[in-house]
C-alpha positions as MATLAB code, in Angstrom:
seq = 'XXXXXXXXXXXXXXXXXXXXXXXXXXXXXXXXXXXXXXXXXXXXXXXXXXXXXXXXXXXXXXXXXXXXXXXXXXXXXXXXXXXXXXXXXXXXXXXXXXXXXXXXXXXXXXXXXXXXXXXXXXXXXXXXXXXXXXXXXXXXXXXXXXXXXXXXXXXXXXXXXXXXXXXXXXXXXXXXXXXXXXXXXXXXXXXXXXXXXXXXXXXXXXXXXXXXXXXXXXXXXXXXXXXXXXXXXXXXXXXXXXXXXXXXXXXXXXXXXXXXXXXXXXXXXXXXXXXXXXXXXXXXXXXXXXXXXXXXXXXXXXXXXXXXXXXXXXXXXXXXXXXXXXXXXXXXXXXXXXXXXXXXXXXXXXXXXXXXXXXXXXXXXXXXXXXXXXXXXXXXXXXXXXXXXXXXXXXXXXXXXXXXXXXXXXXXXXXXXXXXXXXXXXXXXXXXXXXXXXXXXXXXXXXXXXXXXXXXXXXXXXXXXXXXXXXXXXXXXXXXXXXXXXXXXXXXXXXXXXXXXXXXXXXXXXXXXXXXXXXXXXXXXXXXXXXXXXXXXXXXXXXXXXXXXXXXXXXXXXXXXXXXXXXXXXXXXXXXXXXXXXXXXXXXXXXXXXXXXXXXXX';
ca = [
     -13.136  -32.112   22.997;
     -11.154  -29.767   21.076;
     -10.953  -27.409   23.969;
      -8.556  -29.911   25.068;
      -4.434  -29.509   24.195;
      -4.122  -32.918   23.118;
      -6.524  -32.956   20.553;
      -5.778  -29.573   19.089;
      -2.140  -30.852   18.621;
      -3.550  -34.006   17.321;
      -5.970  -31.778   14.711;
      -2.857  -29.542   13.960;
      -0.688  -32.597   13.037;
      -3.485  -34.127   11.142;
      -4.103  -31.372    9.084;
      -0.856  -30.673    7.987;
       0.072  -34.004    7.010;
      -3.228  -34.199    4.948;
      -2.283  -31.485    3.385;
       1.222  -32.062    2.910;
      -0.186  -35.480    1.145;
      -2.938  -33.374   -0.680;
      -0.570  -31.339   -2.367;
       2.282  -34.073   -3.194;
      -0.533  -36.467   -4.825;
      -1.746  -33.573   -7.080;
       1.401  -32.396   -7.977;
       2.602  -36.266   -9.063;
      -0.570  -37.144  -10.457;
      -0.482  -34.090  -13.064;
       2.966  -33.392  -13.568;
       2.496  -37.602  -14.200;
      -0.445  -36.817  -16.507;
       1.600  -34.128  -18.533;
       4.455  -36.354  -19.035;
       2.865  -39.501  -20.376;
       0.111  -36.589  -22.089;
       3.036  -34.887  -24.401;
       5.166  -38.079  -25.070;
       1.826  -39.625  -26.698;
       1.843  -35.512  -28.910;
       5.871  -36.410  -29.060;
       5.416  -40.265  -30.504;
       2.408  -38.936  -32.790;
       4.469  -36.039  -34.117;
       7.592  -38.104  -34.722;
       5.413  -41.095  -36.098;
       3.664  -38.559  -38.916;
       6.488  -36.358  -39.570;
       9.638  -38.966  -39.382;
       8.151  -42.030  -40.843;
       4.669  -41.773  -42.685;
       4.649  -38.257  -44.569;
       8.180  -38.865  -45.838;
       6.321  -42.161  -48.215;
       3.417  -40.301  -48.635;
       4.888  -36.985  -50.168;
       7.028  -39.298  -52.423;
       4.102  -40.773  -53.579;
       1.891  -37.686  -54.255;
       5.226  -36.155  -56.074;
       5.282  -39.191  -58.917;
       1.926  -39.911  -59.301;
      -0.347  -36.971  -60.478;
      -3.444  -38.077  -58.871;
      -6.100  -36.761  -56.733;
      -5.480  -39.225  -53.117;
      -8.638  -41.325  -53.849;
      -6.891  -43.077  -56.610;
      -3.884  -43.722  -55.013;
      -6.029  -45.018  -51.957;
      -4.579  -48.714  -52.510;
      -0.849  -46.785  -52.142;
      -1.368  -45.195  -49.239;
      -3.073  -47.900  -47.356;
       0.541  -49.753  -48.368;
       1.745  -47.039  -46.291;
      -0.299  -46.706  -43.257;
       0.212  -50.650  -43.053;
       3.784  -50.540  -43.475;
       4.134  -48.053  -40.740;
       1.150  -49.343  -37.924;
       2.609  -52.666  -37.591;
       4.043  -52.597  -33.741;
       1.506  -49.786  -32.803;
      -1.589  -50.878  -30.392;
      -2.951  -47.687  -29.315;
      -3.521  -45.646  -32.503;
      -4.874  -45.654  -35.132;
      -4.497  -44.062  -38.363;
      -6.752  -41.962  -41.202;
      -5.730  -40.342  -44.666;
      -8.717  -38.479  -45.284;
      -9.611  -37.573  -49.050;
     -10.799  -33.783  -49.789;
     -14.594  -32.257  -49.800;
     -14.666  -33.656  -53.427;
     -14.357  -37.117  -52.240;
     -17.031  -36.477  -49.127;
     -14.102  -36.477  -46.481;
     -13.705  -39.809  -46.926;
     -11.511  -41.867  -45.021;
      -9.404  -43.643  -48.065;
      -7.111  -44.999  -46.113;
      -6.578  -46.836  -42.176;
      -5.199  -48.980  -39.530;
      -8.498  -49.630  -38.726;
     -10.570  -51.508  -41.209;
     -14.006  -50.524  -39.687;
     -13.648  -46.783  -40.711;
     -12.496  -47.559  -44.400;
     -14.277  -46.082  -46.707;
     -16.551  -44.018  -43.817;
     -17.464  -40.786  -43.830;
     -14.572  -38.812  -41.501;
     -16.794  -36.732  -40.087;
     -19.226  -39.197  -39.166;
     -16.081  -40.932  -37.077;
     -13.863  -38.576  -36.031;
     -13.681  -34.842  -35.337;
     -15.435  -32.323  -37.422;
     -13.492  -29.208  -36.196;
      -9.946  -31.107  -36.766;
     -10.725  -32.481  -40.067;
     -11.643  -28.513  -40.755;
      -8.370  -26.942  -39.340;
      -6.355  -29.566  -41.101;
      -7.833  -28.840  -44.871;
      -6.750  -24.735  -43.704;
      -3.401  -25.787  -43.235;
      -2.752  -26.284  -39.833;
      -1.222  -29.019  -37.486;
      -3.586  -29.242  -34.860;
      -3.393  -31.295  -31.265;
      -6.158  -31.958  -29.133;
      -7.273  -33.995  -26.431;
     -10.762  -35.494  -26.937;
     -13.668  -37.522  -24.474;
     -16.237  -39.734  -26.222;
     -18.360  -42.045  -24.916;
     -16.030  -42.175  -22.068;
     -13.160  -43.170  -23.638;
     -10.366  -40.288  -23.785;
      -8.132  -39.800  -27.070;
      -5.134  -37.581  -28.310;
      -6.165  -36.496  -32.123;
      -3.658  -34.785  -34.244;
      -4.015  -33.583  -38.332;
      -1.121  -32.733  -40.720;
      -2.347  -31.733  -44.032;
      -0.984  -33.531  -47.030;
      -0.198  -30.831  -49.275;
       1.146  -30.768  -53.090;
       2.524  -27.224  -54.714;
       0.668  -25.602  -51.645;
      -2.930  -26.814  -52.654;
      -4.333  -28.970  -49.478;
      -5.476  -33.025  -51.134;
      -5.750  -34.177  -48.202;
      -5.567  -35.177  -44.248;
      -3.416  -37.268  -42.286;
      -5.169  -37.817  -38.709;
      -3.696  -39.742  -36.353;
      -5.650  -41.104  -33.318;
      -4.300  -42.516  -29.687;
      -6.480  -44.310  -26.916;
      -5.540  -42.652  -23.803;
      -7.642  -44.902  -21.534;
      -4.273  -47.105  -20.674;
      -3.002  -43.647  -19.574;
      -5.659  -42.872  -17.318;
      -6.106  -46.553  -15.969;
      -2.763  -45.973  -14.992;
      -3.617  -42.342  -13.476;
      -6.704  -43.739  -11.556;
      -4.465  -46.726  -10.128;
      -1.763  -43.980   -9.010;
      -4.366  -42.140   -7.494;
      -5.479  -45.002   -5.221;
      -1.831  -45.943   -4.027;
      -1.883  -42.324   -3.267;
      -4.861  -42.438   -1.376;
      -3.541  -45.090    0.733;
      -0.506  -43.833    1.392;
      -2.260  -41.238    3.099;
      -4.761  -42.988    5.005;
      -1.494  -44.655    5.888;
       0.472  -41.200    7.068;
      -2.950  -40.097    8.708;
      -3.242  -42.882   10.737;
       0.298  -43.048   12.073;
      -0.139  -39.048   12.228;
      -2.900  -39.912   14.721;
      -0.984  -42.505   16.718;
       1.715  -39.963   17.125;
       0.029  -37.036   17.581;
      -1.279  -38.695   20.074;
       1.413  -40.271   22.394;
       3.695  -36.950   21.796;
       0.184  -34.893   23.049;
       0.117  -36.751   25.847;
       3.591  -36.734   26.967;
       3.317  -32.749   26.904;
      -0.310  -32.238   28.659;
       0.470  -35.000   31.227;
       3.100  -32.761   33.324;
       0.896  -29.819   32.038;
      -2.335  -31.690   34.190;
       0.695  -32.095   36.882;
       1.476  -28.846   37.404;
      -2.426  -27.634   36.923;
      -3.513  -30.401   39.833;
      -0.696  -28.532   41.903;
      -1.210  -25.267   41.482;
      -4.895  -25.723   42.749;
      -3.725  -26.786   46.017;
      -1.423  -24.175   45.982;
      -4.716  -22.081   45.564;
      -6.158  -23.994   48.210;
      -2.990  -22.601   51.012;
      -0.717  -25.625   50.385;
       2.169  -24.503   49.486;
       4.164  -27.547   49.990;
       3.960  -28.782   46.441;
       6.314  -30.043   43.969;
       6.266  -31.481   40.289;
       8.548  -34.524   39.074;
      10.959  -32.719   36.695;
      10.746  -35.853   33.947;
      12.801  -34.076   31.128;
      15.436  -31.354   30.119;
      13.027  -29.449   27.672;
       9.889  -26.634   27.764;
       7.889  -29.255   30.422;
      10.978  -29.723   32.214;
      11.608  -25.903   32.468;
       8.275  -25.268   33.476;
       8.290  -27.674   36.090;
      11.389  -26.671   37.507;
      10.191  -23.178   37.499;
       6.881  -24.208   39.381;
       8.943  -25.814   42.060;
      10.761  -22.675   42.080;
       7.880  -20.497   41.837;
       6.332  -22.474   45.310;
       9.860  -22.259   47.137;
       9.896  -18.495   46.438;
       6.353  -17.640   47.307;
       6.540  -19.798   50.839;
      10.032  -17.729   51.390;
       8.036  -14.693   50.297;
       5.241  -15.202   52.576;
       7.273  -15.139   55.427;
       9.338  -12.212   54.237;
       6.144  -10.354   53.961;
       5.233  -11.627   57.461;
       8.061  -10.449   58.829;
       8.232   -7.259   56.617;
       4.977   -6.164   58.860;
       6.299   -6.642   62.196;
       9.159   -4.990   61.140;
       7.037   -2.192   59.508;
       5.569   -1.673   62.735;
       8.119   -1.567   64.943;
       9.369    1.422   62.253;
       6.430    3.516   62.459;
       5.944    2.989   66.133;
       9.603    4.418   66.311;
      10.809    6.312   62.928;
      11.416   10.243   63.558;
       8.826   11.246   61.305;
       5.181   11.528   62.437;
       2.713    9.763   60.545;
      -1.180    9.571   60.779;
      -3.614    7.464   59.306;
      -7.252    8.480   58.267;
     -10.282    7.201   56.785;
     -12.344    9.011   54.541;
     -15.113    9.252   57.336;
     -12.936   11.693   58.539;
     -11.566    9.757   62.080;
      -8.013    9.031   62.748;
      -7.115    5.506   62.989;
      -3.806    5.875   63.508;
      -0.665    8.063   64.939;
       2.739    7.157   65.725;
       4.479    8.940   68.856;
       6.368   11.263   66.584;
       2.883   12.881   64.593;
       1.726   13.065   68.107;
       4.667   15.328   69.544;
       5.145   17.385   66.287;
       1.117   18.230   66.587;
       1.253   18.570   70.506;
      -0.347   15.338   71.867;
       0.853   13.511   74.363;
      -1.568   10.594   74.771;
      -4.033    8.628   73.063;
      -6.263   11.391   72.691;
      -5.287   12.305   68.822;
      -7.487    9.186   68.067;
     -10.478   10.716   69.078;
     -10.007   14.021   67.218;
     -11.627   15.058   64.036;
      -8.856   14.868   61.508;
     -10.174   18.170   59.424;
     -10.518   20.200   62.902;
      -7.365   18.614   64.130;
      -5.124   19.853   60.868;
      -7.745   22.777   60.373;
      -5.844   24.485   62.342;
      -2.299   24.585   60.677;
      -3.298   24.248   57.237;
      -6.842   23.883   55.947;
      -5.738   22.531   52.021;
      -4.276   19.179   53.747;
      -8.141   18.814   55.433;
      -9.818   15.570   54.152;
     -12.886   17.843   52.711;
     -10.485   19.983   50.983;
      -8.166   17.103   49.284;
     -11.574   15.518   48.515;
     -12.607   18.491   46.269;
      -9.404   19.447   44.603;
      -7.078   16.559   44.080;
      -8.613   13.765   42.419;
      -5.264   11.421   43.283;
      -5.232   12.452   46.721;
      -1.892   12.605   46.496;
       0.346   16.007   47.794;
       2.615   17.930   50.299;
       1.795   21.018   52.452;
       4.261   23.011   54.409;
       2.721   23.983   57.916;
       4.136   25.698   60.698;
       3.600   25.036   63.960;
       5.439   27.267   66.561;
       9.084   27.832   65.629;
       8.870   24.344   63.848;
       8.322   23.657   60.266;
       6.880   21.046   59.314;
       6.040   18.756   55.629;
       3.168   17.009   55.411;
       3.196   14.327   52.331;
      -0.482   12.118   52.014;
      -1.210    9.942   49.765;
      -4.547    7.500   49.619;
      -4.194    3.691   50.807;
      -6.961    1.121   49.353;
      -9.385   -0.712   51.129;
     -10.231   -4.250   51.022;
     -12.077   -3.047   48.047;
      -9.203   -1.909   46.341;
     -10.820    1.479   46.229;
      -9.114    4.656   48.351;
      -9.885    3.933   51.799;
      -8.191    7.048   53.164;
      -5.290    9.467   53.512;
      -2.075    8.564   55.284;
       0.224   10.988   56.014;
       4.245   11.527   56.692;
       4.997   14.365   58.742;
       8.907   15.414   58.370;
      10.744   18.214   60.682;
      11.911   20.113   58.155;
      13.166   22.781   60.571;
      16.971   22.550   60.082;
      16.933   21.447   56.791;
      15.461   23.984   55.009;
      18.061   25.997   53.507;
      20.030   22.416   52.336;
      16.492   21.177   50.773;
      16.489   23.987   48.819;
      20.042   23.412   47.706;
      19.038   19.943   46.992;
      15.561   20.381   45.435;
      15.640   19.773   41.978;
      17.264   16.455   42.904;
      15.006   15.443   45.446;
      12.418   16.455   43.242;
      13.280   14.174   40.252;
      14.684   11.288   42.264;
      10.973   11.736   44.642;
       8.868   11.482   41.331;
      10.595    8.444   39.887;
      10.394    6.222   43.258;
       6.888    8.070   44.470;
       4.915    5.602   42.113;
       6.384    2.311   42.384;
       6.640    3.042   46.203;
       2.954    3.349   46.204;
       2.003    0.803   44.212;
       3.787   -1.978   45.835;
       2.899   -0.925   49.260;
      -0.920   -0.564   47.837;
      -0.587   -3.879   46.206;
       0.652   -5.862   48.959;
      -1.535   -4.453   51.494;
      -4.339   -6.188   49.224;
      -2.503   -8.984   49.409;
      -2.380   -8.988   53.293;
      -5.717   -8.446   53.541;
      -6.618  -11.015   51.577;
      -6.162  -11.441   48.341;
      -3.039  -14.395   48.426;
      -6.021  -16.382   48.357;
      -6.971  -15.980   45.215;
      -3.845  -17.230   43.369;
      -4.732  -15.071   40.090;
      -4.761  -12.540   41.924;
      -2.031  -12.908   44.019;
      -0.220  -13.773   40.929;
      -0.989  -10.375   39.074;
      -0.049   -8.124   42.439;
       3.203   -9.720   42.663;
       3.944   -9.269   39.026;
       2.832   -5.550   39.715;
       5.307   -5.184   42.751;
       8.115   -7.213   40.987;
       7.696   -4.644   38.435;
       7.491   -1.364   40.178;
      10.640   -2.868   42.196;
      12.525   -3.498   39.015;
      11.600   -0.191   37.726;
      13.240    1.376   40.807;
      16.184   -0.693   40.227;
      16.433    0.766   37.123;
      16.930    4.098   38.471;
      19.144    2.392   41.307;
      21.358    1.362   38.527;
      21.474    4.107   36.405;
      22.597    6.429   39.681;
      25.040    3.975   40.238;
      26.543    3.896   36.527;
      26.781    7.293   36.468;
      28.708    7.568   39.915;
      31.094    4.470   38.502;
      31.659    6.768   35.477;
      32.327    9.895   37.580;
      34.946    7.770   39.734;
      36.798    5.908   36.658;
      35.537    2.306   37.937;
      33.856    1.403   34.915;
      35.242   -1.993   33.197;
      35.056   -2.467   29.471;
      35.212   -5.264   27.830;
      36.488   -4.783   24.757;
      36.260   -7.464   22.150;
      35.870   -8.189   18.325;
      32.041   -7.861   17.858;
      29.845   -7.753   14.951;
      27.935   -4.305   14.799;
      25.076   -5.186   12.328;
      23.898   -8.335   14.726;
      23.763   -6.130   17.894;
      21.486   -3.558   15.903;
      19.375   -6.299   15.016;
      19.299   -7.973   18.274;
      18.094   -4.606   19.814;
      15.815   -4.106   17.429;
      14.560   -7.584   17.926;
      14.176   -6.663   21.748;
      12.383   -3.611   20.862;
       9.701   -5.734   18.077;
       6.861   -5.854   20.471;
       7.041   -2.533   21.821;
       6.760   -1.140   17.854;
       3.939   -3.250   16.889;
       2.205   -2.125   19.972;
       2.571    1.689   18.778;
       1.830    0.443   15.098;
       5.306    1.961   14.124;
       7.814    1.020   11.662;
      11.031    0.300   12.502;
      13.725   -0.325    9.676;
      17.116   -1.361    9.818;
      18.745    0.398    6.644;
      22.509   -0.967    5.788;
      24.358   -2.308    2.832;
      26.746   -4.575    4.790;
      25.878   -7.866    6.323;
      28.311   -8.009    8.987;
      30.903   -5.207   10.583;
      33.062   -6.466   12.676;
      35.061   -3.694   15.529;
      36.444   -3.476   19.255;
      34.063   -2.667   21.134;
      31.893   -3.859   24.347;
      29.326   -5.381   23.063;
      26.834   -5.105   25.998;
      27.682   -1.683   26.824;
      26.927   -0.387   22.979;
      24.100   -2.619   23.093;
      22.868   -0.335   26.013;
      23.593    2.820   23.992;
      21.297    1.441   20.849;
      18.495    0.205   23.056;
      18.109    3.405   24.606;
      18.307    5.982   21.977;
      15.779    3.461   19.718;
      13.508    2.902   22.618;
      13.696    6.741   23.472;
      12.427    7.318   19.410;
      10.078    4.573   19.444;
       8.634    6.801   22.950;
       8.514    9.571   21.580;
       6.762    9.023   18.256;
       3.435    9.096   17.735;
       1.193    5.909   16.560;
       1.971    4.331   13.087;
       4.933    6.652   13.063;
       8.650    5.971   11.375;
      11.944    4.877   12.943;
      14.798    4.461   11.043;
      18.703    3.191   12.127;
      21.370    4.171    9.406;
      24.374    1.914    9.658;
      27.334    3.424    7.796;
      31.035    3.839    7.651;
      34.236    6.042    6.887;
      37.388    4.811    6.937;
      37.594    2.947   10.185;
      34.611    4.453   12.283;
      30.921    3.327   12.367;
      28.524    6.095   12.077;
      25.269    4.758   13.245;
      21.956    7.080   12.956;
      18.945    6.412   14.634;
      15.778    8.718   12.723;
      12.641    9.306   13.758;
       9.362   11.254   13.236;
       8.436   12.057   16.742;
       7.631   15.268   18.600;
      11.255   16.484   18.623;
      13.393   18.577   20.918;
      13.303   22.514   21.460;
      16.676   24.435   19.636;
      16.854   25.868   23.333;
      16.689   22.238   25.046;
      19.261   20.733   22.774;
      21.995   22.082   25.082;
      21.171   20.366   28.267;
      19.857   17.133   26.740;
      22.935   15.153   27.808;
      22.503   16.177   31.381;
      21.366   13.912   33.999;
      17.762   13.823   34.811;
      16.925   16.436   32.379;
      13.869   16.180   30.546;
      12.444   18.418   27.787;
       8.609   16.985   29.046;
       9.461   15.966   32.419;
       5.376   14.735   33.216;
       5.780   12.622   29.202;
       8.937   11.013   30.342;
       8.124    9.688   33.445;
       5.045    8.284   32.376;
       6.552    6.581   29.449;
       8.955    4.831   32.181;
      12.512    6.730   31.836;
      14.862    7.219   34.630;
      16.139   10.665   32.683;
      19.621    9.383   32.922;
      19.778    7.159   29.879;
      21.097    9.621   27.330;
      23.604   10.881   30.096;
      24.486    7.400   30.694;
      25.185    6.762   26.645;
      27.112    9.748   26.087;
      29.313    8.513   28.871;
      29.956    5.014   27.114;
      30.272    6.293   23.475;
      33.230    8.739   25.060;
      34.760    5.868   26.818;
      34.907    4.417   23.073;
      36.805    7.618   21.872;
      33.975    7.807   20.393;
      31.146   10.940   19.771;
      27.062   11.307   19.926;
      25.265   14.456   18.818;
      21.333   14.903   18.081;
      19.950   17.105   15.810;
      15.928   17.738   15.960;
      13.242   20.182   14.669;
       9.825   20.513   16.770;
       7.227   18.497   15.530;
       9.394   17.024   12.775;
      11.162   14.651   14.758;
      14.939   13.576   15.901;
      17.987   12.148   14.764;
      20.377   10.978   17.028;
      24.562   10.256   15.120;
      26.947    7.985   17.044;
      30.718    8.098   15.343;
      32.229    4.878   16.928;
      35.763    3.499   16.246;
      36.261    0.068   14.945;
      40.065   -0.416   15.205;
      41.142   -1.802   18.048;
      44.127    0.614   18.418;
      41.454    3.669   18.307;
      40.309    2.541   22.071;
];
């Protein structure tokens, strides 16, 4: 049962207010207990010290007598003073000569008694030492307050003054608190309950909804919708399902159309490509890998692919790429007459999802040699960064097309995968396209009073996950709590997202980031610290350049676009502003951003 939403929340709710309750009864019921517990000490104190030992040390001053002869005097006393009190009771008792007698009380059936018989041994004791002594005693299940004062004369002890009070009115008043408690929160349980339960259900009814739903959607019917009932969480996620089936049936037949489209382009695109599976046979050749290799029918399909490309270049041979490239992922250069030709493969997946082959792009490469090398660093970075994603979302959704839409988990994960490979060439999309904005002055900045200390902690907010993933700390180290400048706030927000995110990268597990936020006169210095890997003296140089990278096989896997630092330097100078890093090898990095505050400095 407790598998279910609805009666966890219920549980959850429960439980809190029981212990909410729990802890409000105990805290009223003793603080209630001490109160009433020290003004009984208060009212005993004050009744021996204000009223009765005032009588009694005139009387033991005048008469020069040992307190069992003045027993008749001091009863006067205790009777003069007990009249209006119910609850205690009063005891003078005489010294060890006398037997610790009680000579005189309140109560008539302990006159003349032995006090230690009747009352407490270790009091009587303490009070012939001296001492004023309070304590809280239980007998025969009645509870008591007991407090001595010793009646002294010329600092010789005669005798004891012991005053008694029945706490059982107390307590009768404790226990009866304690039950009103108790039902109060029977009370706030139950209605707990009631509520729990109607608010449960009006979350995990549209939750059911959208469940019920989404397994038809599993089933191929796409043509679902949920009742948006509400402007909160349910109502977001409802709107979002509806959304989520409108896009999916509009994907579906983007995808459809995406393969007719895709074949058309092979069937006519000027590169050659051929497909092969690993059994060696060629399953597929457009017209262009067919002219390029010197075929001129359909005879290429029933070729051996490793005698076939044997003969131009035996390391792009299936047996070969099998052996010595565990990716199965490369280029070759092959010549074939006066042409030159480059071959790029890379696996596809079977319905398996395991590599069901090599396909291949032949490109005439002929006339463009001398310009590729001109080009070739570019190429090279700008190849790397879109190679993966490229091959991952046309990997993922040929799964999909053969097959796996209908399992909607599934599907669900692969399109998450190819949403995310496409953002991450977006990225890089972007970034190009900054950088060319920056390089032709069309760059917009919005310049406006902004608080620096809440952007740094909003990026480092962004950024929480990402350190407690890597087991880092991160630390925000400033003495203000708010500086205000001119300055675009989304654009410097860029700049500290990427040269925090670049230190939390590269920095090992459990290791330290720290952002300085300072200032002098009317500039912001802002210092981002770390204890990563750090940066070669002889790479420091070029680190501002666009896509240059000190690890360039590091950075790519990690996810940068090698333009971000390029990128920052760019917006920091558009600030009038200036960003320098200093680092040591293997001691880590420290990046220093001087950016005006003053709105004339822009």
């Amino acid at each position: 049962m407790l598998k279910s939403i609805r009666w966890k929340f219920i549980t959850i709710y429960f439980g809190l207010v029981f212990i909410a309750m729990a802890i409000i009864g105990v805290f009223i019921i003793q603080n209630f207990e001490k109160y009433h517990l020290n003004n009984v000490s208060e009212k005993l104190y004050r009744m021996a010290t204000d009223y009765i030992f005032p009588d009694i040390n005139n009387l033991i001053m005048t008469e020069n007598k040992d307190l069992d002869y003045m027993s008749e005097q001091l009863q006067n006393i205790i009777d003069k003073w007990s009249q209006g009190f119910v609850n205690e009771e009063i005891f003078i008792i005489g010294d060890a000569k006398s037997g610790f007698k009680i000579i005189a009380t309140n109560n008539n059936n302990f006159l003349g008694e032995n006090a230690i018989n009747e009352l407490e041994y270790d009091l009587i004791i303490e009070g012939f030492k001296g001492k004023v002594i309070d304590k809280d005693i239980k007998f025969s299940g009645n509870q008591s307050k007991n407090m001595v004062f010793p009646i002294s004369k010329n600092g010789e002890v005669k005798g004891v003054l012991y005053l008694r009070y029945n706490l059982q009115e107390i307590y009768n008043t404790l226990n009866q608190s304690k039950w009103i408690l108790t039902q109060a929160t029977m009370l706030a349980l139950a209605i707990t309950v009631l509520l729990g339960f109607l608010i449960a259900r009006s979350i995990t009814e549209p939750i059911n909804d959208v469940t019920e739903k989404a397994l038809e959607m599993a089933k191929g019917n796409f043509d679902q919708k949920v009742e948006v009932k509400s402007d909160d969480e349910i109502g977001k996620l409802a709107e979002m399902f509806n959304y989520l089936t409108d896009k999916l049936k509009t994907t579906l037949g983007e995808i459809s159309s995406e393969k007719s489209k895709m074949e058309t382009i092979l069937n006519y695109m000027a590169d050659g490509l051929i497909a092969v599976n690993t059994d060696g046979k060629i399953i597929h050749a457009n017209p262009s890998a067919m002219r390029m290799l010197n075929f001129f029918d359909e005879d290429i399909l029933k070729e051996n692919y490793d005698d076939l490309i044997g003969r131009f270049n035996r390391n792009l041979t299936l047996e070969h790429i099998m052996q010595n490239n565990n990716e199965w992922i490369g280029s070759e250069i092959i010549s074939i007459k006066d042409s030159i030709y480059k071959v790029n493969y890379a696996p596809y997946k079977n319905e398996k999802n395991e590599k069901g082959g090599l396909v291949l792009v032949i490109q005439d490469i002929t006339e463009q040699e001398k310009l590729e090398n001109m080009r070739k660093e570019f190429v090279a970075n700008v190849s790397h960064e879109l190679k993966t994603p490229l091959t991952s979302i046309k990997s993922y959704t040929e799964t999909l097309l053969n097959g796996a839409l209908e399992n909607k988990e599934i599907a669900k994960n692969f399109l998450s995968v190819v949403y995310s490979e496409a953002d991450r060439m977006t990225r890089l999309v972007r970034d190009l396209l900054q950088l060319s904005n920056f390089d032709s002055k069309k760059v917009f900045f919005n310049k406006t009073k902004n608080d620096l200390v809440k952007l740094i902690n909003n990026s480092i907010m962004k950024l929480d996950m990402t350190v407690k993933n890597k087991k880092q700390r991160l630390e925000f180290i400033t003495k203000y709590d708010s500086l205000e400048g001119y300055f675009d706030y989304d654009r410097i927000e860029q700049v500290i997202l990427n040269i925090i995110s670049n230190a939390i990268k590269y920095t090992e597990e459990r290791g330290k980031v720290e952002v300085f936020l300072e200032k002098e006169d009317n500039t912001a210095i802002i210092r981002v610290k770390d204890t990563g890997i750090g940066i070669p003296k002889e790479d420091l140089s070029r680190i501002f350049e666009r896509f240059y990278r000190v690890d360039k096989a590091r950075s790519r896997e990690l996810g940068g676009t090698g333009l971000g630092l390029s990128i920052a330097k760019e917006i920091i100078e558009a600030h009038n502003g200036l960003i320098k890093i200093d680092s040591e090898v293997g001691k880590g990095t420290e990046v220093t951003i001087h950016l005006p505050l003053k709105e004339d400095n822009m």
